[in-house]
PDB file of C-alpha atoms and ligand atoms in Angstrom:
ATOM      1  CA  UNK Z 964     142.672 222.095 155.601  1.00  0.00           C
ATOM      2  CA  UNK Z 965     142.060 220.325 158.881  1.00  0.00           C
ATOM      3  CA  UNK Z 966     138.569 220.489 160.614  1.00  0.00           C
ATOM      4  CA  UNK Z 967     138.584 222.554 163.812  1.00  0.00           C
ATOM      5  CA  UNK Z 968     137.819 219.451 165.802  1.00  0.00           C
ATOM      6  CA  UNK Z 969     140.632 217.343 164.312  1.00  0.00           C
ATOM      7  CA  UNK Z 970     142.625 215.542 166.941  1.00  0.00           C
ATOM      8  CA  UNK Z 971     145.948 216.993 167.877  1.00  0.00           C
ATOM      9  CA  UNK Z 972     148.540 214.327 167.157  1.00  0.00           C
ATOM     10  CA  UNK Z 973     151.617 214.230 169.302  1.00  0.00           C
ATOM     11  CA  UNK Z 974     154.591 211.764 168.916  1.00  0.00           C
ATOM     12  CA  UNK Z 975     156.128 211.032 172.362  1.00  0.00           C
ATOM     13  CA  UNK Z 976     159.755 210.457 171.089  1.00  0.00           C
ATOM     14  CA  UNK Z 977     163.307 210.082 172.322  1.00  0.00           C
ATOM     15  CA  UNK Z 978     165.638 207.360 170.951  1.00  0.00           C
ATOM     16  CA  UNK Z 979     166.986 206.814 174.408  1.00  0.00           C
ATOM     17  CA  UNK Z 980     165.263 203.950 176.146  1.00  0.00           C
ATOM     18  CA  UNK Z 981     164.047 204.279 179.699  1.00  0.00           C
ATOM     19  CA  UNK Z 982     163.484 207.954 179.808  1.00  0.00           C
ATOM     20  CA  UNK Z 983     159.838 207.872 180.444  1.00  0.00           C
ATOM     21  CA  UNK Z 984     158.140 207.932 177.021  1.00  0.00           C
ATOM     22  CA  UNK Z 985     155.801 205.086 177.738  1.00  0.00           C
ATOM     23  CA  UNK Z 986     155.027 206.224 181.245  1.00  0.00           C
ATOM     24  CA  UNK Z 987     154.264 209.645 179.941  1.00  0.00           C
ATOM     25  CA  UNK Z 988     152.125 208.501 176.949  1.00  0.00           C
ATOM     26  CA  UNK Z 989     150.055 206.278 179.432  1.00  0.00           C
ATOM     27  CA  UNK Z 990     149.646 208.788 182.152  1.00  0.00           C
ATOM     28  CA  UNK Z 991     149.427 212.115 180.317  1.00  0.00           C
ATOM     29  CA  UNK Z 992     146.827 210.365 178.107  1.00  0.00           C
ATOM     30  CA  UNK Z 993     144.869 209.227 181.285  1.00  0.00           C
ATOM     31  CA  UNK Z 994     145.158 212.689 182.776  1.00  0.00           C
ATOM     32  CA  UNK Z 995     143.936 214.269 179.653  1.00  0.00           C
ATOM     33  CA  UNK Z 996     141.001 211.926 179.662  1.00  0.00           C
ATOM     34  CA  UNK Z 997     140.398 212.698 183.403  1.00  0.00           C
ATOM     35  CA  UNK Z 998     140.040 216.537 182.467  1.00  0.00           C
ATOM     36  CA  UNK Z 999     137.471 215.636 179.803  1.00  0.00           C
ATOM     37  CA  UNK Z1000     139.496 215.173 176.729  1.00  0.00           C
ATOM     38  CA  UNK Z1001     138.913 212.258 174.321  1.00  0.00           C
ATOM     39  CA  UNK Z1002     142.203 210.574 173.782  1.00  0.00           C
ATOM     40  CA  UNK Z1003     143.846 207.777 171.901  1.00  0.00           C
ATOM     41  CA  UNK Z1004     147.072 206.149 172.530  1.00  0.00           C
ATOM     42  CA  UNK Z1005     148.806 204.635 169.551  1.00  0.00           C
ATOM     43  CA  UNK Z1006     151.371 202.109 170.632  1.00  0.00           C
ATOM     44  CA  UNK Z1007     154.000 201.768 167.914  1.00  0.00           C
ATOM     45  CA  UNK Z1008     156.691 200.214 170.134  1.00  0.00           C
ATOM     46  CA  UNK Z1009     157.083 196.489 169.418  1.00  0.00           C
ATOM     47  CA  UNK Z1010     157.658 195.978 173.096  1.00  0.00           C
ATOM     48  CA  UNK Z1011     153.958 196.884 173.729  1.00  0.00           C
ATOM     49  CA  UNK Z1012     154.676 198.470 177.115  1.00  0.00           C
ATOM     50  CA  UNK Z1013     151.833 201.038 176.764  1.00  0.00           C
ATOM     51  CA  UNK Z1014     149.327 198.315 175.623  1.00  0.00           C
ATOM     52  CA  UNK Z1015     150.346 196.269 178.814  1.00  0.00           C
ATOM     53  CA  UNK Z1016     150.334 199.380 181.155  1.00  0.00           C
ATOM     54  CA  UNK Z1017     146.869 200.393 179.986  1.00  0.00           C
ATOM     55  CA  UNK Z1018     145.661 196.891 180.850  1.00  0.00           C
ATOM     56  CA  UNK Z1019     145.253 195.367 177.357  1.00  0.00           C
ATOM     57  CA  UNK Z1020     146.395 191.686 177.683  1.00  0.00           C
ATOM     58  CA  UNK Z1021     148.079 190.245 174.599  1.00  0.00           C
ATOM     59  CA  UNK Z1022     145.140 188.005 174.057  1.00  0.00           C
ATOM     60  CA  UNK Z1023     142.930 190.964 173.566  1.00  0.00           C
ATOM     61  CA  UNK Z1024     145.240 192.771 170.850  1.00  0.00           C
ATOM     62  CA  UNK Z1025     143.148 191.336 167.937  1.00  0.00           C
ATOM     63  CA  UNK Z1026     144.181 194.305 165.649  1.00  0.00           C
ATOM     64  CA  UNK Z1027     147.388 196.303 166.294  1.00  0.00           C
ATOM     65  CA  UNK Z1028     149.396 199.154 165.010  1.00  0.00           C
ATOM     66  CA  UNK Z1029     151.058 196.565 162.801  1.00  0.00           C
ATOM     67  CA  UNK Z1030     147.767 195.933 160.960  1.00  0.00           C
ATOM     68  CA  UNK Z1031     147.436 199.808 160.596  1.00  0.00           C
ATOM     69  CA  UNK Z1032     150.859 200.273 159.330  1.00  0.00           C
ATOM     70  CA  UNK Z1033     151.428 197.220 157.077  1.00  0.00           C
ATOM     71  CA  UNK Z1034     147.804 195.773 156.238  1.00  0.00           C
ATOM     72  CA  UNK Z1035     145.988 199.234 156.164  1.00  0.00           C
ATOM     73  CA  UNK Z1036     143.620 198.378 158.766  1.00  0.00           C
ATOM     74  CA  UNK Z1037     141.646 201.653 159.477  1.00  0.00           C
ATOM     75  CA  UNK Z1038     142.625 203.033 162.865  1.00  0.00           C
ATOM     76  CA  UNK Z1039     139.048 203.558 163.870  1.00  0.00           C
ATOM     77  CA  UNK Z1040     138.479 199.623 163.579  1.00  0.00           C
ATOM     78  CA  UNK Z1041     141.764 198.835 165.238  1.00  0.00           C
ATOM     79  CA  UNK Z1042     140.930 201.024 168.238  1.00  0.00           C
ATOM     80  CA  UNK Z1043     139.659 199.495 171.654  1.00  0.00           C
ATOM     81  CA  UNK Z1044     138.498 201.148 174.720  1.00  0.00           C
ATOM     82  CA  UNK Z1045     140.538 201.041 177.974  1.00  0.00           C
ATOM     83  CA  UNK Z1046     139.046 200.943 181.492  1.00  0.00           C
ATOM     84  CA  UNK Z1047     139.657 204.700 181.604  1.00  0.00           C
ATOM     85  CA  UNK Z1048     136.520 206.615 180.204  1.00  0.00           C
ATOM     86  CA  UNK Z1049     137.422 208.613 177.235  1.00  0.00           C
ATOM     87  CA  UNK Z1050     140.643 206.779 176.605  1.00  0.00           C
ATOM     88  CA  UNK Z1051     141.066 204.206 173.764  1.00  0.00           C
ATOM     89  CA  UNK Z1052     144.236 202.543 172.548  1.00  0.00           C
ATOM     90  CA  UNK Z1053     145.553 200.977 169.314  1.00  0.00           C
ATOM     91  CA  UNK Z1054     147.848 198.372 170.837  1.00  0.00           C
ATOM     92  CA  UNK Z1055     150.996 196.843 169.509  1.00  0.00           C
ATOM     93  CA  UNK Z1056     152.704 193.421 169.799  1.00  0.00           C
ATOM     94  CA  UNK Z1057     155.927 191.925 168.776  1.00  0.00           C
ATOM     95  CA  UNK Z1058     154.804 191.651 165.068  1.00  0.00           C
ATOM     96  CA  UNK Z1059     155.759 195.065 164.673  1.00  0.00           C
ATOM     97  CA  UNK Z1060     159.388 194.360 165.127  1.00  0.00           C
ATOM     98  CA  UNK Z1061     159.341 193.002 161.681  1.00  0.00           C
ATOM     99  CA  UNK Z1062     157.478 195.785 160.290  1.00  0.00           C
ATOM    100  CA  UNK Z1063     160.392 198.022 159.774  1.00  0.00           C
ATOM    101  CA  UNK Z1064     161.797 195.637 157.202  1.00  0.00           C
ATOM    102  CA  UNK Z1065     158.504 195.069 155.587  1.00  0.00           C
ATOM    103  CA  UNK Z1066     157.774 198.870 155.399  1.00  0.00           C
ATOM    104  CA  UNK Z1067     161.175 199.653 153.867  1.00  0.00           C
ATOM    105  CA  UNK Z1068     160.185 197.934 150.740  1.00  0.00           C
ATOM    106  CA  UNK Z1069     156.788 199.684 150.478  1.00  0.00           C
ATOM    107  CA  UNK Z1070     156.159 202.662 148.288  1.00  0.00           C
ATOM    108  CA  UNK Z1071     155.746 206.062 150.310  1.00  0.00           C
ATOM    109  CA  UNK Z1072     157.082 203.981 153.318  1.00  0.00           C
ATOM    110  CA  UNK Z1073     157.381 207.012 155.572  1.00  0.00           C
ATOM    111  CA  UNK Z1074     153.756 208.160 154.867  1.00  0.00           C
ATOM    112  CA  UNK Z1075     151.995 204.888 156.079  1.00  0.00           C
ATOM    113  CA  UNK Z1076     150.835 206.204 159.269  1.00  0.00           C
ATOM    114  CA  UNK Z1077     150.151 209.723 157.853  1.00  0.00           C
ATOM    115  CA  UNK Z1078     147.682 208.081 155.362  1.00  0.00           C
ATOM    116  CA  UNK Z1079     146.048 206.097 158.165  1.00  0.00           C
ATOM    117  CA  UNK Z1080     145.785 209.196 160.184  1.00  0.00           C
ATOM    118  CA  UNK Z1081     144.118 211.155 157.491  1.00  0.00           C
ATOM    119  CA  UNK Z1082     141.550 208.352 157.007  1.00  0.00           C
ATOM    120  CA  UNK Z1083     140.950 208.281 160.776  1.00  0.00           C
ATOM    121  CA  UNK Z1084     140.133 211.922 160.745  1.00  0.00           C
ATOM    122  CA  UNK Z1085     137.595 211.414 157.873  1.00  0.00           C
ATOM    123  CA  UNK Z1086     136.157 208.398 159.386  1.00  0.00           C
ATOM    124  CA  UNK Z1087     135.595 210.115 162.760  1.00  0.00           C
ATOM    125  CA  UNK Z1088     134.104 213.256 161.233  1.00  0.00           C
ATOM    126  CA  UNK Z1089     131.770 210.994 159.157  1.00  0.00           C
ATOM    127  CA  UNK Z1090     130.674 209.129 162.159  1.00  0.00           C
ATOM    128  CA  UNK Z1091     130.300 212.262 164.230  1.00  0.00           C
ATOM    129  CA  UNK Z1092     132.927 210.905 166.756  1.00  0.00           C
ATOM    130  CA  UNK Z1093     135.268 213.030 168.709  1.00  0.00           C
ATOM    131  CA  UNK Z1094     138.893 212.659 169.311  1.00  0.00           C
ATOM    132  CA  UNK Z1095     140.877 215.592 170.983  1.00  0.00           C
ATOM    133  CA  UNK Z1096     144.300 214.035 171.313  1.00  0.00           C
ATOM    134  CA  UNK Z1097     146.315 211.192 169.885  1.00  0.00           C
ATOM    135  CA  UNK Z1098     149.473 210.297 171.665  1.00  0.00           C
ATOM    136  CA  UNK Z1099     151.941 208.024 169.897  1.00  0.00           C
ATOM    137  CA  UNK Z1100     154.274 205.932 172.015  1.00  0.00           C
ATOM    138  CA  UNK Z1101     157.443 205.671 169.912  1.00  0.00           C
ATOM    139  CA  UNK Z1102     160.144 202.946 170.100  1.00  0.00           C
ATOM    140  CA  UNK Z1103     163.584 203.787 171.484  1.00  0.00           C
ATOM    141  CA  UNK Z1104     165.070 204.403 168.172  1.00  0.00           C
ATOM    142  CA  UNK Z1105     164.943 206.926 165.324  1.00  0.00           C
ATOM    143  CA  UNK Z1106     163.836 204.164 162.922  1.00  0.00           C
ATOM    144  CA  UNK Z1107     161.223 204.030 160.205  1.00  0.00           C
ATOM    145  CA  UNK Z1108     158.509 203.589 162.815  1.00  0.00           C
ATOM    146  CA  UNK Z1109     159.536 206.820 164.633  1.00  0.00           C
ATOM    147  CA  UNK Z1110     159.713 208.602 161.253  1.00  0.00           C
ATOM    148  CA  UNK Z1111     156.158 207.408 160.393  1.00  0.00           C
ATOM    149  CA  UNK Z1112     155.130 208.964 163.654  1.00  0.00           C
ATOM    150  CA  UNK Z1113     156.645 212.203 163.116  1.00  0.00           C
ATOM    151  CA  UNK Z1114     155.343 212.302 159.491  1.00  0.00           C
ATOM    152  CA  UNK Z1115     151.866 211.662 160.763  1.00  0.00           C
ATOM    153  CA  UNK Z1116     152.041 214.145 163.821  1.00  0.00           C
ATOM    154  CA  UNK Z1117     151.502 217.803 164.498  1.00  0.00           C
ATOM    155  CA  UNK Z1118     154.269 217.787 167.065  1.00  0.00           C
ATOM    156  CA  UNK Z1119     156.872 215.914 169.190  1.00  0.00           C
ATOM    157  CA  UNK Z1120     156.844 215.722 172.911  1.00  0.00           C
ATOM    158  CA  UNK Z1121     160.333 214.785 174.323  1.00  0.00           C
ATOM    159  CA  UNK Z1122     160.539 213.332 177.669  1.00  0.00           C
ATOM    160  CA  UNK Z1123     164.056 213.922 179.180  1.00  0.00           C
ATOM    161  CA  UNK Z1124     165.211 211.997 182.239  1.00  0.00           C
ATOM    162  CA  UNK Z1125     166.879 214.201 184.955  1.00  0.00           C
ATOM    163  CA  UNK Z1126     170.207 212.421 184.881  1.00  0.00           C
ATOM    164  CA  UNK Z1127     173.710 213.235 183.989  1.00  0.00           C
ATOM    165  CA  UNK Z1128     173.440 212.156 180.196  1.00  0.00           C
ATOM    166  CA  UNK Z1129     170.019 213.683 179.681  1.00  0.00           C
ATOM    167  CA  UNK Z1130     171.191 215.993 176.735  1.00  0.00           C
ATOM    168  CA  UNK Z1131     173.166 213.363 175.129  1.00  0.00           C
ATOM    169  CA  UNK Z1132     171.785 212.120 171.990  1.00  0.00           C
ATOM    170  CA  UNK Z1133     169.395 215.093 171.784  1.00  0.00           C
ATOM    171  CA  UNK Z1134     171.073 216.845 168.925  1.00  0.00           C
ATOM    172  CA  UNK Z1135     170.461 213.708 166.858  1.00  0.00           C
ATOM    173  CA  UNK Z1136     166.739 213.799 167.981  1.00  0.00           C
ATOM    174  CA  UNK Z1137     166.523 217.418 166.880  1.00  0.00           C
ATOM    175  CA  UNK Z1138     168.433 216.614 163.597  1.00  0.00           C
ATOM    176  CA  UNK Z1139     165.780 213.892 162.832  1.00  0.00           C
ATOM    177  CA  UNK Z1140     163.024 216.342 163.497  1.00  0.00           C
ATOM    178  CA  UNK Z1141     164.721 218.813 161.067  1.00  0.00           C
ATOM    179  CA  UNK Z1142     164.996 216.248 158.474  1.00  0.00           C
ATOM    180  CA  UNK Z1143     161.277 215.153 158.788  1.00  0.00           C
ATOM    181  CA  UNK Z1144     160.390 218.869 158.587  1.00  0.00           C
ATOM    182  CA  UNK Z1145     162.609 219.318 155.498  1.00  0.00           C
ATOM    183  CA  UNK Z1146     161.492 216.250 153.561  1.00  0.00           C
ATOM    184  CA  UNK Z1147     158.192 214.702 155.034  1.00  0.00           C
ATOM    185  CA  UNK Z1148     156.183 217.006 157.236  1.00  0.00           C
ATOM    186  CA  UNK Z1149     157.051 220.697 157.165  1.00  0.00           C
ATOM    187  CA  UNK Z1150     154.550 221.533 159.827  1.00  0.00           C
ATOM    188  CA  UNK Z1151     155.985 219.362 162.505  1.00  0.00           C
ATOM    189  CA  UNK Z1152     156.489 221.307 165.713  1.00  0.00           C
ATOM    190  CA  UNK Z1153     158.121 220.714 168.961  1.00  0.00           C
ATOM    191  CA  UNK Z1154     155.355 220.518 171.553  1.00  0.00           C
ATOM    192  CA  UNK Z1155     157.598 220.636 174.501  1.00  0.00           C
ATOM    193  CA  UNK Z1156     160.249 219.054 176.617  1.00  0.00           C
ATOM    194  CA  UNK Z1157     158.969 217.120 179.955  1.00  0.00           C
ATOM    195  CA  UNK Z1158     161.449 216.498 182.608  1.00  0.00           C
ATOM    196  CA  UNK Z1159     160.948 213.050 184.189  1.00  0.00           C
ATOM    197  CA  UNK Z1160     162.115 211.163 187.233  1.00  0.00           C
ATOM    198  CA  UNK Z1161     163.061 214.449 188.897  1.00  0.00           C
ATOM    199  CA  UNK Z1162     164.520 213.724 192.320  1.00  0.00           C
ATOM    200  CA  UNK Z1163     164.317 216.808 194.541  1.00  0.00           C
ATOM    201  CA  UNK Z1164     166.706 215.390 197.000  1.00  0.00           C
ATOM    202  CA  UNK Z1165     169.357 215.156 194.314  1.00  0.00           C
ATOM    203  CA  UNK Z1166     171.514 218.156 193.264  1.00  0.00           C
ATOM    204  CA  UNK Z1167     172.164 216.615 190.043  1.00  0.00           C
ATOM    205  CA  UNK Z1168     168.425 216.608 189.005  1.00  0.00           C
ATOM    206  CA  UNK Z1169     168.143 220.219 189.864  1.00  0.00           C
ATOM    207  CA  UNK Z1170     171.342 220.951 187.835  1.00  0.00           C
ATOM    208  CA  UNK Z1171     170.025 218.979 184.802  1.00  0.00           C
ATOM    209  CA  UNK Z1172     166.725 220.744 184.964  1.00  0.00           C
ATOM    210  CA  UNK Z1173     168.513 224.095 184.925  1.00  0.00           C
ATOM    211  CA  UNK Z1174     170.705 223.156 182.035  1.00  0.00           C
ATOM    212  CA  UNK Z1175     167.562 221.897 179.993  1.00  0.00           C
ATOM    213  CA  UNK Z1176     165.720 225.091 180.827  1.00  0.00           C
ATOM    214  CA  UNK Z1177     168.594 227.274 179.690  1.00  0.00           C
ATOM    215  CA  UNK Z1178     168.785 225.288 176.428  1.00  0.00           C
ATOM    216  CA  UNK Z1179     165.147 224.906 175.548  1.00  0.00           C
ATOM    217  CA  UNK Z1180     163.606 228.038 177.437  1.00  0.00           C
ATOM    218  CA  UNK Z1181     159.851 228.030 177.515  1.00  0.00           C
ATOM    219  CA  UNK Z1182     159.571 224.896 175.504  1.00  0.00           C
ATOM    220  CA  UNK Z1183     160.229 223.134 178.980  1.00  0.00           C
ATOM    221  CA  UNK Z1184     157.078 222.421 180.855  1.00  0.00           C
ATOM    222  CA  UNK Z1185     156.837 223.906 184.369  1.00  0.00           C
ATOM    223  CA  UNK Z1186     155.446 220.693 185.654  1.00  0.00           C
ATOM    224  CA  UNK Z1187     158.233 218.185 186.346  1.00  0.00           C
ATOM    225  CA  UNK Z1188     157.382 214.371 186.823  1.00  0.00           C
ATOM    226  CA  UNK Z1189     158.958 213.315 190.083  1.00  0.00           C
ATOM    227  CA  UNK Z1190     160.593 209.965 190.485  1.00  0.00           C
ATOM    228  CA  UNK Z1191     157.855 208.120 192.317  1.00  0.00           C
ATOM    229  CA  UNK Z1192     157.709 204.509 193.168  1.00  0.00           C
ATOM    230  CA  UNK Z1193     153.987 204.421 192.669  1.00  0.00           C
ATOM    231  CA  UNK Z1194     154.598 205.419 189.044  1.00  0.00           C
ATOM    232  CA  UNK Z1195     156.762 202.449 188.331  1.00  0.00           C
ATOM    233  CA  UNK Z1196     154.438 200.045 190.296  1.00  0.00           C
ATOM    234  CA  UNK Z1197     151.232 200.827 188.391  1.00  0.00           C
ATOM    235  CA  UNK Z1198     152.017 199.035 184.979  1.00  0.00           C
ATOM    236  CA  UNK Z1199     152.373 195.663 186.814  1.00  0.00           C
ATOM    237  CA  UNK Z1200     148.714 196.089 187.721  1.00  0.00           C
ATOM    238  CA  UNK Z1201     147.692 197.066 184.145  1.00  0.00           C
ATOM    239  CA  UNK Z1202     146.790 200.509 185.381  1.00  0.00           C
ATOM    240  CA  UNK Z1203     147.795 204.091 184.858  1.00  0.00           C
ATOM    241  CA  UNK Z1204     149.089 205.502 187.935  1.00  0.00           C
ATOM    242  CA  UNK Z1205     146.123 207.853 188.153  1.00  0.00           C
ATOM    243  CA  UNK Z1206     143.923 204.764 188.756  1.00  0.00           C
ATOM    244  CA  UNK Z1207     146.447 203.053 191.032  1.00  0.00           C
ATOM    245  CA  UNK Z1208     146.974 205.875 193.355  1.00  0.00           C
ATOM    246  CA  UNK Z1209     145.365 209.245 192.472  1.00  0.00           C
ATOM    247  CA  UNK Z1210     146.921 211.132 195.350  1.00  0.00           C
ATOM    248  CA  UNK Z1211     150.623 210.221 194.882  1.00  0.00           C
ATOM    249  CA  UNK Z1212     152.944 212.939 193.546  1.00  0.00           C
ATOM    250  CA  UNK Z1213     153.242 211.190 190.149  1.00  0.00           C
ATOM    251  CA  UNK Z1214     149.521 211.238 189.505  1.00  0.00           C
ATOM    252  CA  UNK Z1215     149.404 214.804 190.601  1.00  0.00           C
ATOM    253  CA  UNK Z1216     152.183 215.790 188.292  1.00  0.00           C
ATOM    254  CA  UNK Z1217     150.658 214.112 185.325  1.00  0.00           C
ATOM    255  CA  UNK Z1218     147.330 216.035 185.991  1.00  0.00           C
ATOM    256  CA  UNK Z1219     149.491 219.107 186.170  1.00  0.00           C
ATOM    257  CA  UNK Z1220     151.196 218.430 182.871  1.00  0.00           C
ATOM    258  CA  UNK Z1221     147.793 217.716 181.105  1.00  0.00           C
ATOM    259  CA  UNK Z1222     146.443 221.007 182.270  1.00  0.00           C
ATOM    260  CA  UNK Z1223     149.574 222.817 181.123  1.00  0.00           C
ATOM    261  CA  UNK Z1224     149.308 221.125 177.625  1.00  0.00           C
ATOM    262  CA  UNK Z1225     145.636 221.981 177.265  1.00  0.00           C
ATOM    263  CA  UNK Z1226     146.250 225.616 178.225  1.00  0.00           C
ATOM    264  CA  UNK Z1227     149.134 225.719 175.720  1.00  0.00           C
ATOM    265  CA  UNK Z1228     146.798 224.453 173.032  1.00  0.00           C
ATOM    266  CA  UNK Z1229     144.169 226.900 173.835  1.00  0.00           C
ATOM    267  CA  UNK Z1230     146.744 229.580 173.688  1.00  0.00           C
ATOM    268  CA  UNK Z1231     147.888 228.375 170.343  1.00  0.00           C
ATOM    269  CA  UNK Z1232     144.445 228.353 168.962  1.00  0.00           C
ATOM    270  CA  UNK Z1233     143.632 231.910 170.280  1.00  0.00           C
ATOM    271  CA  UNK Z1234     146.766 233.174 168.636  1.00  0.00           C
ATOM    272  CA  UNK Z1235     145.971 231.662 165.326  1.00  0.00           C
ATOM    273  CA  UNK Z1236     142.528 233.352 165.183  1.00  0.00           C
ATOM    274  CA  UNK Z1237     142.924 237.110 164.383  1.00  0.00           C
ATOM    275  CA  UNK Z1238     141.108 239.115 167.014  1.00  0.00           C
TER     276      UNK Z1238
HETATM  277  P1  ADP N1830     160.663 204.523 177.826  1.00  0.00           P
HETATM  278  O1  ADP N1830     159.303 204.289 177.226  1.00  0.00           O
HETATM  279  O2  ADP N1830     161.348 205.895 177.451  1.00  0.00           O
HETATM  280  O3  ADP N1830     161.567 203.346 177.459  1.00  0.00           O
HETATM  281  P2  ADP N1830     159.488 203.985 180.456  1.00  0.00           P
HETATM  282  O4  ADP N1830     158.405 205.038 180.404  1.00  0.00           O
HETATM  283  O5  ADP N1830     159.314 202.660 180.160  1.00  0.00           O
HETATM  284  O6  ADP N1830     160.578 204.552 179.459  1.00  0.00           O
HETATM  285  O7  ADP N1830     160.343 204.025 181.738  1.00  0.00           O
HETATM  286  C1  ADP N1830     161.486 203.421 182.067  1.00  0.00           C
HETATM  287  C2  ADP N1830     161.397 202.779 183.520  1.00  0.00           C
HETATM  288  O8  ADP N1830     161.394 203.854 184.507  1.00  0.00           O
HETATM  289  C3  ADP N1830     160.104 202.007 183.779  1.00  0.00           C
HETATM  290  O9  ADP N1830     160.496 200.864 184.639  1.00  0.00           O
HETATM  291  C4  ADP N1830     159.214 202.999 184.393  1.00  0.00           C
HETATM  292  O10 ADP N1830     158.228 202.376 185.260  1.00  0.00           O
HETATM  293  C5  ADP N1830     160.240 203.849 185.299  1.00  0.00           C
HETATM  294  N1  ADP N1830     159.682 205.129 185.370  1.00  0.00           N
HETATM  295  C6  ADP N1830     159.273 206.018 184.439  1.00  0.00           C
HETATM  296  N2  ADP N1830     158.927 207.233 185.141  1.00  0.00           N
HETATM  297  C7  ADP N1830     158.999 207.099 186.409  1.00  0.00           C
HETATM  298  C8  ADP N1830     158.816 207.904 187.433  1.00  0.00           C
HETATM  299  N3  ADP N1830     158.356 209.260 187.357  1.00  0.00           N
HETATM  300  N4  ADP N1830     159.117 207.430 188.762  1.00  0.00           N
HETATM  301  C9  ADP N1830     159.635 206.335 188.925  1.00  0.00           C
HETATM  302  N5  ADP N1830     159.834 205.452 187.914  1.00  0.00           N
HETATM  303  C10 ADP N1830     159.547 205.868 186.578  1.00  0.00           C
HETATM  304 MG1   MG N1831     158.704 202.775 175.873  1.00  0.00          MG
END
């Protein structure tokens, strides 16, 4: 049984590259922290873009998600604070690209992160430390790293880019979620679908958004993340867009998304408790 104050663990996943996973992990995490949540970003993409985007230089990545997955480094010790109050990160680096192969020879290879997460919950509870959300930034692949993330998560958040091929590959992602549910983590839920890089001047964006809503119904967040140049500039300053330009449309959208997510969670908790 999980404690009431256990963190909600959400894998940000889509095997397509460039759809806004990392951008969403960074900025949703920042927005959640900005509205008072304690948040941890777990970067499990060997590219380490979430780590760079949250201002953790490579030289500061003493322990990484590689150490957590392969060397059983406790997450609580691998975690470092970011410049955003309430937001910490477990960074990644290129070591992780070899982890797939290393993990594949280990016993219970799909449960490595799950075990680390269980220990993290215990360590946090013991220390009286709070963590409300853990967002896992997954690599652009349905590999063993992503499977570890899904096995360790309560739910999956799927960013979909508003472009012609948005739905392509989605059935494969859903099939993987089903497989993880069937074999590794029967409680894995779909948290929701977030439409990214929405361009309101472009009819195609509106068409894609309508198609996705028809397909996924109320699993699609009302908040859409607009295509906004400030969002893409921010990482080169090692900042989430909320710190780079709080007033731009991208920042405001991520705040909207964070509020929607927290509301969704509160509703889920209310529905679980019999009146
Ligand atoms: P993924 O992690 O899925 O590969 P990223 O989050 O790295 O995708 O985004 C891919 C590219 O698109 C990056 O260069 C990023 O800066 C840019 N990008 C993401 N979201 C937006 C947005 N809302 N507006 C403009 N550019 C964006
Ligand atoms: Mg990424």
